[in-house]
Amino acid sequence: MADDEPDYSSIPLTDRAVHKIWKVRKGAYEEAAADFARTPDDSDPCFQPWLHDSGLWTKIVLDSNVAAQQEGIAALCAFLQYGGMNACLRTRSHTIGPLVEKGLSSTRAATKEKSLEALLLYVELDTPAPVLEQLVPYLSHKMPKIIAASLTAVTAIYTSFGARTVDPKPVLKVLPGVFGHADKNVRAEATKLSIELYKWLKDAIKPMFFNDLKPVQQKELDDAFEKVKDEVPKQERLLRSQQAAGVPDEEIEEEVEVDAFDLAEPVDVLSKLPEEFYELVGSSKWKERKESLESLFAIMNVPRIKDGDFHEIARSLAKCMKDANVAVVTVAANCVELLANGLRRGFGKYKGTVLSPILERLKEKKQGVIDALAKALDAVFGSTSLTDTVEEIVEYLKHKNPNVKLETLRFLIRCLRTTRDFPSKPESKNIAETCSKMLGDTSGPVRDCAAEAMGTLMKILGERQMNPFLDGIDDIKKAKIKEFFETAEVKAKEKPKPVAPPPPPPAAAKAATKKVAKPGTKVAKKAPPPSQYAQEATNPPRSIPGSKMAPKAAGLKLQKKPGASVGGALASPRRTAPPPRELTPDEEPAPPPPKTAFGARGLAGRQLSREVPPRPESGMGVVEKAELEELRADKERWARQLQEDKSEKARFLQEINDLQLQNAQLIEEHTRDNLAIRAKEAQLVRARSDAETAQEQVQKQQREIDRLKRELARAVRPTSPAPTDISEQLYGRDTGLPPYAGHMGRGGLDNNNRNSFQSTFSGADENGSVVGRGERMSPSGSGRNSATGSRGGADNIESWKRAAEVTSQLKLRIEQMKAKQGLASRGQR
């Protein structure tokens, strides 16, 4: 059967890697891995087909056959190991996702191992950030086994390369969500990752996610952290960039203190501040003041605060230090601590606002308040320096309240222990003189703290520099200061002073002169006066110049009288040696002349420029040069300080300008608001005036209506009783009224009397008389057709006509009045 199998070796390797038969694919993967291992470097042509089709590796990692997939991932590891940076960059975006989904979660241990190795190679070849960027989203995958596998890979990355090489921030952000997963395997892997991060970062990781965990999980992690707190992790693998730079093992093993402030992202606190905060913090009720400060504490309880304008908050907190209620003072001190720890160096501009009120409040006797104030003071000092706070500290050391003096001394001791800046001489003198005076205080704790402060200062400065401040102090107090000096632990170290190099010996000076001198340079025109050796040229010493004694004697003479010739040369001191001629490239240097007692031409043939030692530049010794270097260093330091002061002044001027602009803007807004208020008031006055005018018109119209009613009543009084309503007068019911005065309903004429005026008055003559139906023409109800009745009927008709006219006029006026009232009401609205 084996002879019947076709030969696939003639097919290109990349085509065999995607063949439909898994055994062909598996053989292609193995052959590719072997080819990669045989290459001399990453520029070999063997890598080119695989680089041109980078997506091919996605199919290899996702191979449907588990045996072929294992060999394919092994081929990927070989490709990355021997292909270098180019292989990493071309394939990283195509393979990391498939490696996590199908490789790390595989049931085969070898496949998992090779997948993890491929991820580590991606980190090693370039940088860890791109790999973490693709791994972190899988920590929130819907499948628990994918999340667990991703956590395992992340833990392996930090174990191999360390949290100082791989940024822990992206992982710490999503870690709380992983701890809340329902799957126990996911939580177990999250615990392993947290323990690994704790080895590198220690307690700095707790503020990042501990508050989001359950109390049981916090306790379990604390117990696990306690077991590994003394372990010092070591970076097991180096990045290729570190390997190229030659990073030594000592530098890798060096423990670096990591702070939670460096890991956290800045939080914008000012945008979360309640609108009524400043109103409540200045309330007359202490509970409202305390609640407002507690809300501020909750907002600022973050590892890092985004810098902004906190001047108003600092002033409010400083004002709360004078509060009569100790609970308000405690919460305010806690807020100062959070603000200083959250801003760090950005808190320096608020130091002058809060430091003095806190020191003044140290007169409080309750220990809980004192502890809160002490933590606030330590936080303020941690955000500034000893130079920034020493003036306020020394001032409050002279306070009349003994409790203020005692707590300020303790604060000074803590500052001296934790400062990393070496105090200057004026600062040291100010502290030492103030503390030495407090050694004789009436309070025992104050005396002990003063001795401890001086002992701590001595630990920083050294015994020699502290001796001038110990003069006049009795032996008992000196012994106590020495005791504190021996046990004190400080962090400040004096910078080593630059050591001036010793003056070169005469031989070295001659060599330096000969080295600096160039061909064609002229010797000084003024020759030195004849030396003792020139005067005694007629009686030269009997020693041979080339012997060992001659240089010693010459050296002794030169030290006494620089400027004399060496070896008792008889040449004139005014003569200078001719400059040496430069040789052309074709010429060869002439051989040296034969050595004789005095050279080829005797004593006169020796060059003076080589025999005369250089004069000392300034005659300064080692001490003077060292002092000069120290003065230069002081000058540079003061120049830097001056530059910093100038920049600080410029910043303050900029802040003043900004505040002035804000003030001008506020004044402009205030003026605009006042004008708007005045305009509204004017509108209100006009509206009231219009309302009063409308009311007067209504009253006038009402009086006119009353007058018209009275006229109407007088008009109808001669013929009939005065009706209560005009409609009753016009359209009365069958109560003694004429039949033609029927009642008008809402829909027209009343159903009881359907006759209209036209039907009632069947006809009228030219004089206005009306001929009615039957005998009901008379209002009185009689049916007589006498002349009196006819005249009375005519008068009645005339009266009703007038009444109708008056009524129509009255209705018209009423409608006009209603229209005016409607316009007036709308104007008032």
CSV table of N, CA, C and O in Angstrom, one decimal, residues 222-322:
chain,number,residue,atom,x,y,z
A,222,ASP,N,-4.7,38.4,50.5
A,222,ASP,CA,-3.8,38.9,51.6
A,222,ASP,C,-3.0,37.7,52.1
A,222,ASP,O,-1.8,37.8,52.3
A,223,ASP,N,-3.7,36.6,52.3
A,223,ASP,CA,-2.9,35.4,52.8
A,223,ASP,C,-1.9,34.9,51.8
A,223,ASP,O,-0.8,34.5,52.1
A,224,ALA,N,-2.3,34.9,50.5
A,224,ALA,CA,-1.4,34.5,49.5
A,224,ALA,C,-0.2,35.4,49.3
A,224,ALA,O,0.9,35.0,49.1
A,225,PHE,N,-0.5,36.7,49.4
A,225,PHE,CA,0.6,37.7,49.3
A,225,PHE,C,1.5,37.6,50.5
A,225,PHE,O,2.7,37.9,50.3
A,226,GLU,N,1.0,37.3,51.7
A,226,GLU,CA,1.9,37.1,52.8
A,226,GLU,C,3.0,36.1,52.6
A,226,GLU,O,4.1,36.2,53.1
A,227,LYS,N,2.6,35.0,51.9
A,227,LYS,CA,3.5,33.9,51.6
A,227,LYS,C,4.7,34.3,50.7
A,227,LYS,O,5.8,33.7,50.7
A,228,VAL,N,4.4,35.3,49.8
A,228,VAL,CA,5.4,35.6,48.8
A,228,VAL,C,6.0,37.0,48.9
A,228,VAL,O,6.7,37.5,48.0
A,229,LYS,N,5.7,37.7,50.0
A,229,LYS,CA,6.1,39.1,50.2
A,229,LYS,C,7.6,39.2,50.2
A,229,LYS,O,8.2,40.3,49.9
A,230,ASP,N,8.4,38.2,50.7
A,230,ASP,CA,9.8,38.3,50.8
A,230,ASP,C,10.5,37.8,49.5
A,230,ASP,O,11.8,37.8,49.4
A,231,GLU,N,9.8,37.3,48.5
A,231,GLU,CA,10.4,36.8,47.3
A,231,GLU,C,10.9,37.9,46.4
A,231,GLU,O,10.2,38.9,46.3
A,232,VAL,N,12.0,37.8,45.9
A,232,VAL,CA,12.6,38.8,44.9
A,232,VAL,C,12.5,38.2,43.5
A,232,VAL,O,13.3,37.3,43.2
A,233,PRO,N,11.6,38.6,42.7
A,233,PRO,CA,11.5,38.0,41.4
A,233,PRO,C,12.6,38.4,40.5
A,233,PRO,O,13.3,39.4,40.7
A,234,LYS,N,12.9,37.5,39.5
A,234,LYS,CA,14.0,37.8,38.5
A,234,LYS,C,13.5,37.6,37.1
A,234,LYS,O,12.7,36.7,36.8
A,235,GLN,N,13.8,38.5,36.2
A,235,GLN,CA,13.4,38.4,34.8
A,235,GLN,C,14.1,37.2,34.2
A,235,GLN,O,15.4,37.1,34.1
A,236,GLU,N,13.3,36.2,33.7
A,236,GLU,CA,13.9,35.0,33.2
A,236,GLU,C,14.3,35.1,31.8
A,236,GLU,O,15.3,34.5,31.3
A,237,ARG,N,13.6,35.9,31.0
A,237,ARG,CA,14.0,36.1,29.5
A,237,ARG,C,14.2,37.6,29.2
A,237,ARG,O,13.5,38.4,29.8
A,238,LEU,N,15.1,37.8,28.3
A,238,LEU,CA,15.3,39.2,27.9
A,238,LEU,C,14.7,39.5,26.5
A,238,LEU,O,14.6,38.6,25.7
A,239,LEU,N,14.3,40.7,26.3
A,239,LEU,CA,13.9,41.1,25.0
A,239,LEU,C,15.1,41.2,24.1
A,239,LEU,O,16.2,41.3,24.6
A,240,ARG,N,14.8,41.0,22.8
A,240,ARG,CA,16.0,41.1,21.9
A,240,ARG,C,16.7,42.5,22.0
A,240,ARG,O,17.9,42.6,21.8
A,241,SER,N,15.9,43.5,22.3
A,241,SER,CA,16.5,44.8,22.4
A,241,SER,C,17.4,44.9,23.7
A,241,SER,O,18.5,45.5,23.6
A,242,GLN,N,17.0,44.2,24.7
A,242,GLN,CA,17.9,44.1,25.9
A,242,GLN,C,19.1,43.2,25.7
A,242,GLN,O,20.2,43.5,26.2
A,243,GLN,N,18.9,42.2,24.9
A,243,GLN,CA,20.1,41.3,24.6
A,243,GLN,C,21.1,42.1,23.7
A,243,GLN,O,22.3,42.0,23.9
A,244,ALA,N,20.6,42.9,22.8
A,244,ALA,CA,21.5,43.7,22.0
A,244,ALA,C,22.2,44.8,22.8
A,244,ALA,O,23.4,45.1,22.5
A,245,ALA,N,21.5,45.3,23.8
A,245,ALA,CA,22.1,46.4,24.6
A,245,ALA,C,23.1,45.8,25.6
A,245,ALA,O,23.8,46.5,26.3
A,246,GLY,N,23.0,44.5,25.8
A,246,GLY,CA,23.9,43.8,26.8
A,246,GLY,C,23.5,44.2,28.2
A,246,GLY,O,24.4,44.6,29.0
A,247,VAL,N,22.3,44.0,28.6
A,247,VAL,CA,21.8,44.3,30.0
A,247,VAL,C,22.4,43.3,30.9
A,247,VAL,O,22.2,42.1,30.8
A,248,PRO,N,23.2,43.8,32.0
A,248,PRO,CA,23.7,42.8,32.9
A,248,PRO,C,22.7,42.2,33.8
A,248,PRO,O,21.6,42.8,34.0
A,249,ASP,N,23.0,41.1,34.4
A,249,ASP,CA,22.1,40.5,35.3
A,249,ASP,C,21.9,41.3,36.6
A,249,ASP,O,20.8,41.3,37.2
A,250,GLU,N,22.9,42.0,37.0
A,250,GLU,CA,22.8,42.8,38.2
A,250,GLU,C,21.7,43.9,38.1
A,250,GLU,O,20.9,44.2,39.0
A,251,GLU,N,21.6,44.5,36.9
A,251,GLU,CA,20.6,45.5,36.6
A,251,GLU,C,19.2,44.9,36.6
A,251,GLU,O,18.3,45.5,37.0
A,252,ILE,N,19.1,43.7,36.1
A,252,ILE,CA,17.8,43.0,36.1
A,252,ILE,C,17.3,42.7,37.5
A,252,ILE,O,16.2,42.8,37.8
A,253,GLU,N,18.3,42.2,38.3
A,253,GLU,CA,17.9,41.8,39.6
A,253,GLU,C,17.7,42.9,40.6
A,253,GLU,O,17.2,42.7,41.7
A,254,GLU,N,18.1,44.1,40.2
A,254,GLU,CA,17.9,45.3,41.1
A,254,GLU,C,16.4,45.5,41.4
A,254,GLU,O,15.6,45.7,40.5
A,255,GLU,N,16.1,45.6,42.6
A,255,GLU,CA,14.7,45.8,43.0
A,255,GLU,C,14.4,47.3,42.9
A,255,GLU,O,15.0,48.1,43.5
A,256,VAL,N,13.3,47.6,42.2
A,256,VAL,CA,12.9,49.0,42.1
A,256,VAL,C,11.5,49.1,42.8
A,256,VAL,O,10.6,48.3,42.6
A,257,GLU,N,11.4,50.1,43.6
A,257,GLU,CA,10.2,50.3,44.4
A,257,GLU,C,9.1,50.9,43.4
A,257,GLU,O,9.3,52.0,42.8
A,258,VAL,N,8.0,50.3,43.3
A,258,VAL,CA,6.9,50.7,42.4
A,258,VAL,C,5.8,51.3,43.2
A,258,VAL,O,5.4,50.8,44.3
A,259,ASP,N,5.3,52.4,42.8
A,259,ASP,CA,4.3,53.2,43.5
A,259,ASP,C,3.0,53.0,42.8
A,259,ASP,O,2.9,53.0,41.5
A,260,ALA,N,1.9,53.0,43.6
A,260,ALA,CA,0.6,52.9,42.9
A,260,ALA,C,0.2,54.2,42.1
A,260,ALA,O,-0.5,54.2,41.2
A,261,PHE,N,0.9,55.3,42.5
A,261,PHE,CA,0.7,56.5,41.8
A,261,PHE,C,1.1,56.4,40.3
A,261,PHE,O,0.5,57.0,39.4
A,262,ASP,N,2.2,55.7,40.1
A,262,ASP,CA,2.7,55.5,38.7
A,262,ASP,C,1.8,54.6,37.9
A,262,ASP,O,1.8,54.7,36.7
A,263,LEU,N,1.1,53.6,38.6
A,263,LEU,CA,0.3,52.7,37.8
A,263,LEU,C,-1.1,53.2,37.5
A,263,LEU,O,-1.7,52.8,36.5
A,264,ALA,N,-1.6,54.2,38.3
A,264,ALA,CA,-2.9,54.6,38.2
A,264,ALA,C,-3.1,55.7,37.1
A,264,ALA,O,-2.1,56.4,36.8
A,265,GLU,N,-4.3,55.8,36.6
A,265,GLU,CA,-4.6,56.8,35.6
A,265,GLU,C,-5.2,58.0,36.4
A,265,GLU,O,-6.0,57.8,37.3
A,266,PRO,N,-4.9,59.2,36.0
A,266,PRO,CA,-5.4,60.4,36.7
A,266,PRO,C,-7.0,60.5,36.6
A,266,PRO,O,-7.6,60.2,35.5
A,267,VAL,N,-7.6,60.8,37.7
A,267,VAL,CA,-9.1,60.9,37.8
A,267,VAL,C,-9.4,62.4,37.9
A,267,VAL,O,-8.8,63.1,38.7
A,268,ASP,N,-10.4,62.8,37.1
A,268,ASP,CA,-10.9,64.2,37.1
A,268,ASP,C,-11.8,64.4,38.3
A,268,ASP,O,-13.0,63.9,38.3
A,269,VAL,N,-11.3,64.9,39.4
A,269,VAL,CA,-12.1,65.1,40.6
A,269,VAL,C,-13.0,66.3,40.6
A,269,VAL,O,-14.1,66.3,41.1
A,270,LEU,N,-12.5,67.4,40.0
A,270,LEU,CA,-13.3,68.6,39.9
A,270,LEU,C,-14.6,68.5,39.2
A,270,LEU,O,-15.6,69.1,39.6
A,271,SER,N,-14.7,67.7,38.2
A,271,SER,CA,-15.9,67.5,37.5
A,271,SER,C,-17.0,66.7,38.3
A,271,SER,O,-18.2,66.9,38.0
A,272,LYS,N,-16.5,65.9,39.3
A,272,LYS,CA,-17.5,65.2,40.1
A,272,LYS,C,-17.9,65.9,41.4
A,272,LYS,O,-18.7,65.4,42.2
A,273,LEU,N,-17.3,67.1,41.6
A,273,LEU,CA,-17.6,67.9,42.8
A,273,LEU,C,-19.1,68.3,42.8
A,273,LEU,O,-19.6,68.9,41.8
A,274,PRO,N,-19.8,68.1,43.9
A,274,PRO,CA,-21.2,68.5,44.0
A,274,PRO,C,-21.3,70.1,43.8
A,274,PRO,O,-20.5,70.8,44.3
A,275,GLU,N,-22.4,70.5,43.2
A,275,GLU,CA,-22.6,71.9,43.0
A,275,GLU,C,-22.8,72.7,44.3
A,275,GLU,O,-22.3,73.8,44.4
A,276,GLU,N,-23.4,72.0,45.3
A,276,GLU,CA,-23.6,72.7,46.6
A,276,GLU,C,-22.5,72.5,47.6
A,276,GLU,O,-22.7,72.8,48.8
A,277,PHE,N,-21.3,72.0,47.1
A,277,PHE,CA,-20.3,71.7,48.1
A,277,PHE,C,-19.8,72.9,48.9
A,277,PHE,O,-19.8,72.9,50.1
A,278,TYR,N,-19.5,74.0,48.2
A,278,TYR,CA,-19.0,75.2,48.8
A,278,TYR,C,-20.0,75.8,49.7
A,278,TYR,O,-19.7,76.5,50.7
A,279,GLU,N,-21.3,75.7,49.4
A,279,GLU,CA,-22.4,76.2,50.2
A,279,GLU,C,-22.5,75.4,51.5
A,279,GLU,O,-22.6,76.0,52.6
A,280,LEU,N,-22.4,74.1,51.4
A,280,LEU,CA,-22.5,73.2,52.6
A,280,LEU,C,-21.3,73.3,53.4
A,280,LEU,O,-21.4,73.2,54.7
A,281,VAL,N,-20.1,73.4,52.8
A,281,VAL,CA,-18.9,73.4,53.7
A,281,VAL,C,-18.8,74.6,54.5
A,281,VAL,O,-18.1,74.7,55.5
A,282,GLY,N,-19.5,75.7,54.1
A,282,GLY,CA,-19.6,76.9,54.9
A,282,GLY,C,-20.8,77.1,55.7
A,282,GLY,O,-21.2,78.2,56.2
A,283,SER,N,-21.6,76.0,55.8
A,283,SER,CA,-22.9,76.0,56.6
A,283,SER,C,-22.6,76.2,58.1
A,283,SER,O,-21.6,75.9,58.6
A,284,SER,N,-23.7,76.7,58.7
A,284,SER,CA,-23.6,76.9,60.2
A,284,SER,C,-23.9,75.7,60.9
A,284,SER,O,-23.6,75.6,62.1
A,285,LYS,N,-24.3,74.6,60.3
A,285,LYS,CA,-24.6,73.3,60.9
A,285,LYS,C,-23.4,72.4,60.7
A,285,LYS,O,-23.0,72.2,59.6
A,286,TRP,N,-22.8,71.9,61.8
A,286,TRP,CA,-21.6,71.1,61.7
A,286,TRP,C,-21.9,69.8,60.9
A,286,TRP,O,-21.0,69.3,60.3
A,287,LYS,N,-23.1,69.3,61.0
A,287,LYS,CA,-23.4,68.0,60.3
A,287,LYS,C,-23.3,68.2,58.8
A,287,LYS,O,-22.8,67.4,58.1
A,288,GLU,N,-23.8,69.3,58.3
A,288,GLU,CA,-23.7,69.6,56.9
A,288,GLU,C,-22.3,69.8,56.5
A,288,GLU,O,-21.9,69.4,55.4
A,289,ARG,N,-21.5,70.5,57.3
A,289,ARG,CA,-20.1,70.7,56.9
A,289,ARG,C,-19.4,69.3,56.9
A,289,ARG,O,-18.6,69.0,56.0
A,290,LYS,N,-19.7,68.5,57.8
A,290,LYS,CA,-19.0,67.1,57.9
A,290,LYS,C,-19.5,66.3,56.7
A,290,LYS,O,-18.6,65.6,56.1
A,291,GLU,N,-20.7,66.3,56.4
A,291,GLU,CA,-21.2,65.5,55.2
A,291,GLU,C,-20.6,66.0,53.9
A,291,GLU,O,-20.3,65.2,53.0
A,292,SER,N,-20.5,67.3,53.8
A,292,SER,CA,-19.9,67.8,52.5
A,292,SER,C,-18.5,67.4,52.4
A,292,SER,O,-18.0,67.0,51.3
A,293,LEU,N,-17.7,67.4,53.5
A,293,LEU,CA,-16.3,66.9,53.5
A,293,LEU,C,-16.2,65.4,53.2
A,293,LEU,O,-15.3,65.0,52.6
A,294,GLU,N,-17.2,64.7,53.8
A,294,GLU,CA,-17.2,63.2,53.5
A,294,GLU,C,-17.4,62.9,52.1
A,294,GLU,O,-16.9,62.0,51.5
A,295,SER,N,-18.3,63.7,51.4
A,295,SER,CA,-18.5,63.5,50.0
A,295,SER,C,-17.3,63.9,49.2
A,295,SER,O,-16.9,63.2,48.2
A,296,LEU,N,-16.5,64.9,49.6
A,296,LEU,CA,-15.3,65.2,49.0
A,296,LEU,C,-14.3,64.1,49.2
A,296,LEU,O,-13.5,63.8,48.3
A,297,PHE,N,-14.2,63.5,50.4
A,297,PHE,CA,-13.3,62.4,50.7
A,297,PHE,C,-13.6,61.3,49.8
A,297,PHE,O,-12.7,60.6,49.2
A,298,ALA,N,-14.9,60.9,49.6
A,298,ALA,CA,-15.2,59.8,48.7
A,298,ALA,C,-14.8,60.0,47.2
A,298,ALA,O,-14.4,59.1,46.5
A,299,ILE,N,-14.9,61.3,46.8
A,299,ILE,CA,-14.5,61.6,45.4
A,299,ILE,C,-13.0,61.5,45.2
A,299,ILE,O,-12.5,61.0,44.2
A,300,MET,N,-12.3,62.0,46.2
A,300,MET,CA,-10.8,62.1,46.1
A,300,MET,C,-10.1,60.8,46.5
A,300,MET,O,-8.9,60.8,46.5
A,301,ASN,N,-10.8,59.8,46.9
A,301,ASN,CA,-10.2,58.6,47.4
A,301,ASN,C,-9.8,57.7,46.2
A,301,ASN,O,-10.3,56.6,45.9
A,302,VAL,N,-8.9,58.2,45.4
A,302,VAL,CA,-8.3,57.5,44.2
A,302,VAL,C,-6.8,57.6,44.3
A,302,VAL,O,-6.2,58.5,45.0
A,303,PRO,N,-6.1,56.7,43.7
A,303,PRO,CA,-4.6,56.7,43.7
A,303,PRO,C,-4.0,57.9,43.1
A,303,PRO,O,-3.0,58.4,43.5
A,304,ARG,N,-4.6,58.5,42.0
A,304,ARG,CA,-4.0,59.6,41.3
A,304,ARG,C,-5.1,60.6,40.9
A,304,ARG,O,-6.2,60.2,40.4
A,305,ILE,N,-4.9,61.8,41.1
A,305,ILE,CA,-5.9,62.9,40.8
A,305,ILE,C,-5.3,63.7,39.7
A,305,ILE,O,-4.1,64.1,39.6
A,306,LYS,N,-6.2,64.0,38.7
A,306,LYS,CA,-5.8,64.9,37.6
A,306,LYS,C,-5.6,66.3,38.1
A,306,LYS,O,-6.4,66.8,38.8
A,307,ASP,N,-4.5,66.9,37.6
A,307,ASP,CA,-4.2,68.2,38.1
A,307,ASP,C,-5.2,69.2,37.5
A,307,ASP,O,-5.7,69.1,36.4
A,308,GLY,N,-5.5,70.2,38.4
A,308,GLY,CA,-6.4,71.3,38.0
A,308,GLY,C,-6.3,72.4,39.0
A,308,GLY,O,-5.3,72.6,39.7
A,309,ASP,N,-7.3,73.2,39.0
A,309,ASP,CA,-7.4,74.4,39.9
A,309,ASP,C,-8.0,74.0,41.2
A,309,ASP,O,-9.3,74.0,41.3
A,310,PHE,N,-7.2,73.7,42.3
A,310,PHE,CA,-7.8,73.3,43.6
A,310,PHE,C,-7.6,74.4,44.6
A,310,PHE,O,-7.6,74.1,45.8
A,311,HIS,N,-7.4,75.6,44.2
A,311,HIS,CA,-7.2,76.7,45.2
A,311,HIS,C,-8.4,76.9,46.1
A,311,HIS,O,-8.2,77.0,47.3
A,312,GLU,N,-9.6,76.8,45.5
A,312,GLU,CA,-10.8,77.0,46.3
A,312,GLU,C,-11.0,75.9,47.3
A,312,GLU,O,-11.3,76.1,48.5
A,313,ILE,N,-10.7,74.7,46.9
A,313,ILE,CA,-10.8,73.5,47.8
A,313,ILE,C,-9.8,73.6,48.9
A,313,ILE,O,-10.1,73.4,50.1
A,314,ALA,N,-8.6,74.0,48.5
A,314,ALA,CA,-7.5,74.1,49.5
A,314,ALA,C,-7.9,75.2,50.6
A,314,ALA,O,-7.7,75.0,51.8
A,315,ARG,N,-8.4,76.3,50.1
A,315,ARG,CA,-8.9,77.4,51.1
A,315,ARG,C,-10.0,76.9,52.0
A,315,ARG,O,-10.0,77.2,53.2
A,316,SER,N,-10.9,76.1,51.4
A,316,SER,CA,-12.0,75.6,52.2
A,316,SER,C,-11.5,74.6,53.3
A,316,SER,O,-11.9,74.6,54.4
A,317,LEU,N,-10.5,73.7,52.9
A,317,LEU,CA,-10.0,72.8,53.8
A,317,LEU,C,-9.1,73.5,54.9
A,317,LEU,O,-9.2,73.1,56.1
A,318,ALA,N,-8.4,74.6,54.5
A,318,ALA,CA,-7.6,75.3,55.5
A,318,ALA,C,-8.6,76.0,56.5
A,318,ALA,O,-8.3,76.1,57.7
A,319,LYS,N,-9.7,76.5,56.0
A,319,LYS,CA,-10.7,77.1,56.9
A,319,LYS,C,-11.3,76.1,57.9
A,319,LYS,O,-11.6,76.4,59.0
A,320,CYS,N,-11.5,74.9,57.4
A,320,CYS,CA,-12.0,73.8,58.3
A,320,CYS,C,-11.1,73.4,59.4
A,320,CYS,O,-11.5,72.8,60.4
A,321,MET,N,-9.8,73.7,59.2
A,321,MET,CA,-8.8,73.4,60.3
A,321,MET,C,-9.1,74.2,61.6
A,321,MET,O,-8.7,73.9,62.7
A,322,LYS,N,-9.8,75.4,61.4
A,322,LYS,CA,-10.2,76.2,62.6
A,322,LYS,C,-11.5,75.9,63.1
A,322,LYS,O,-12.0,76.6,64.0
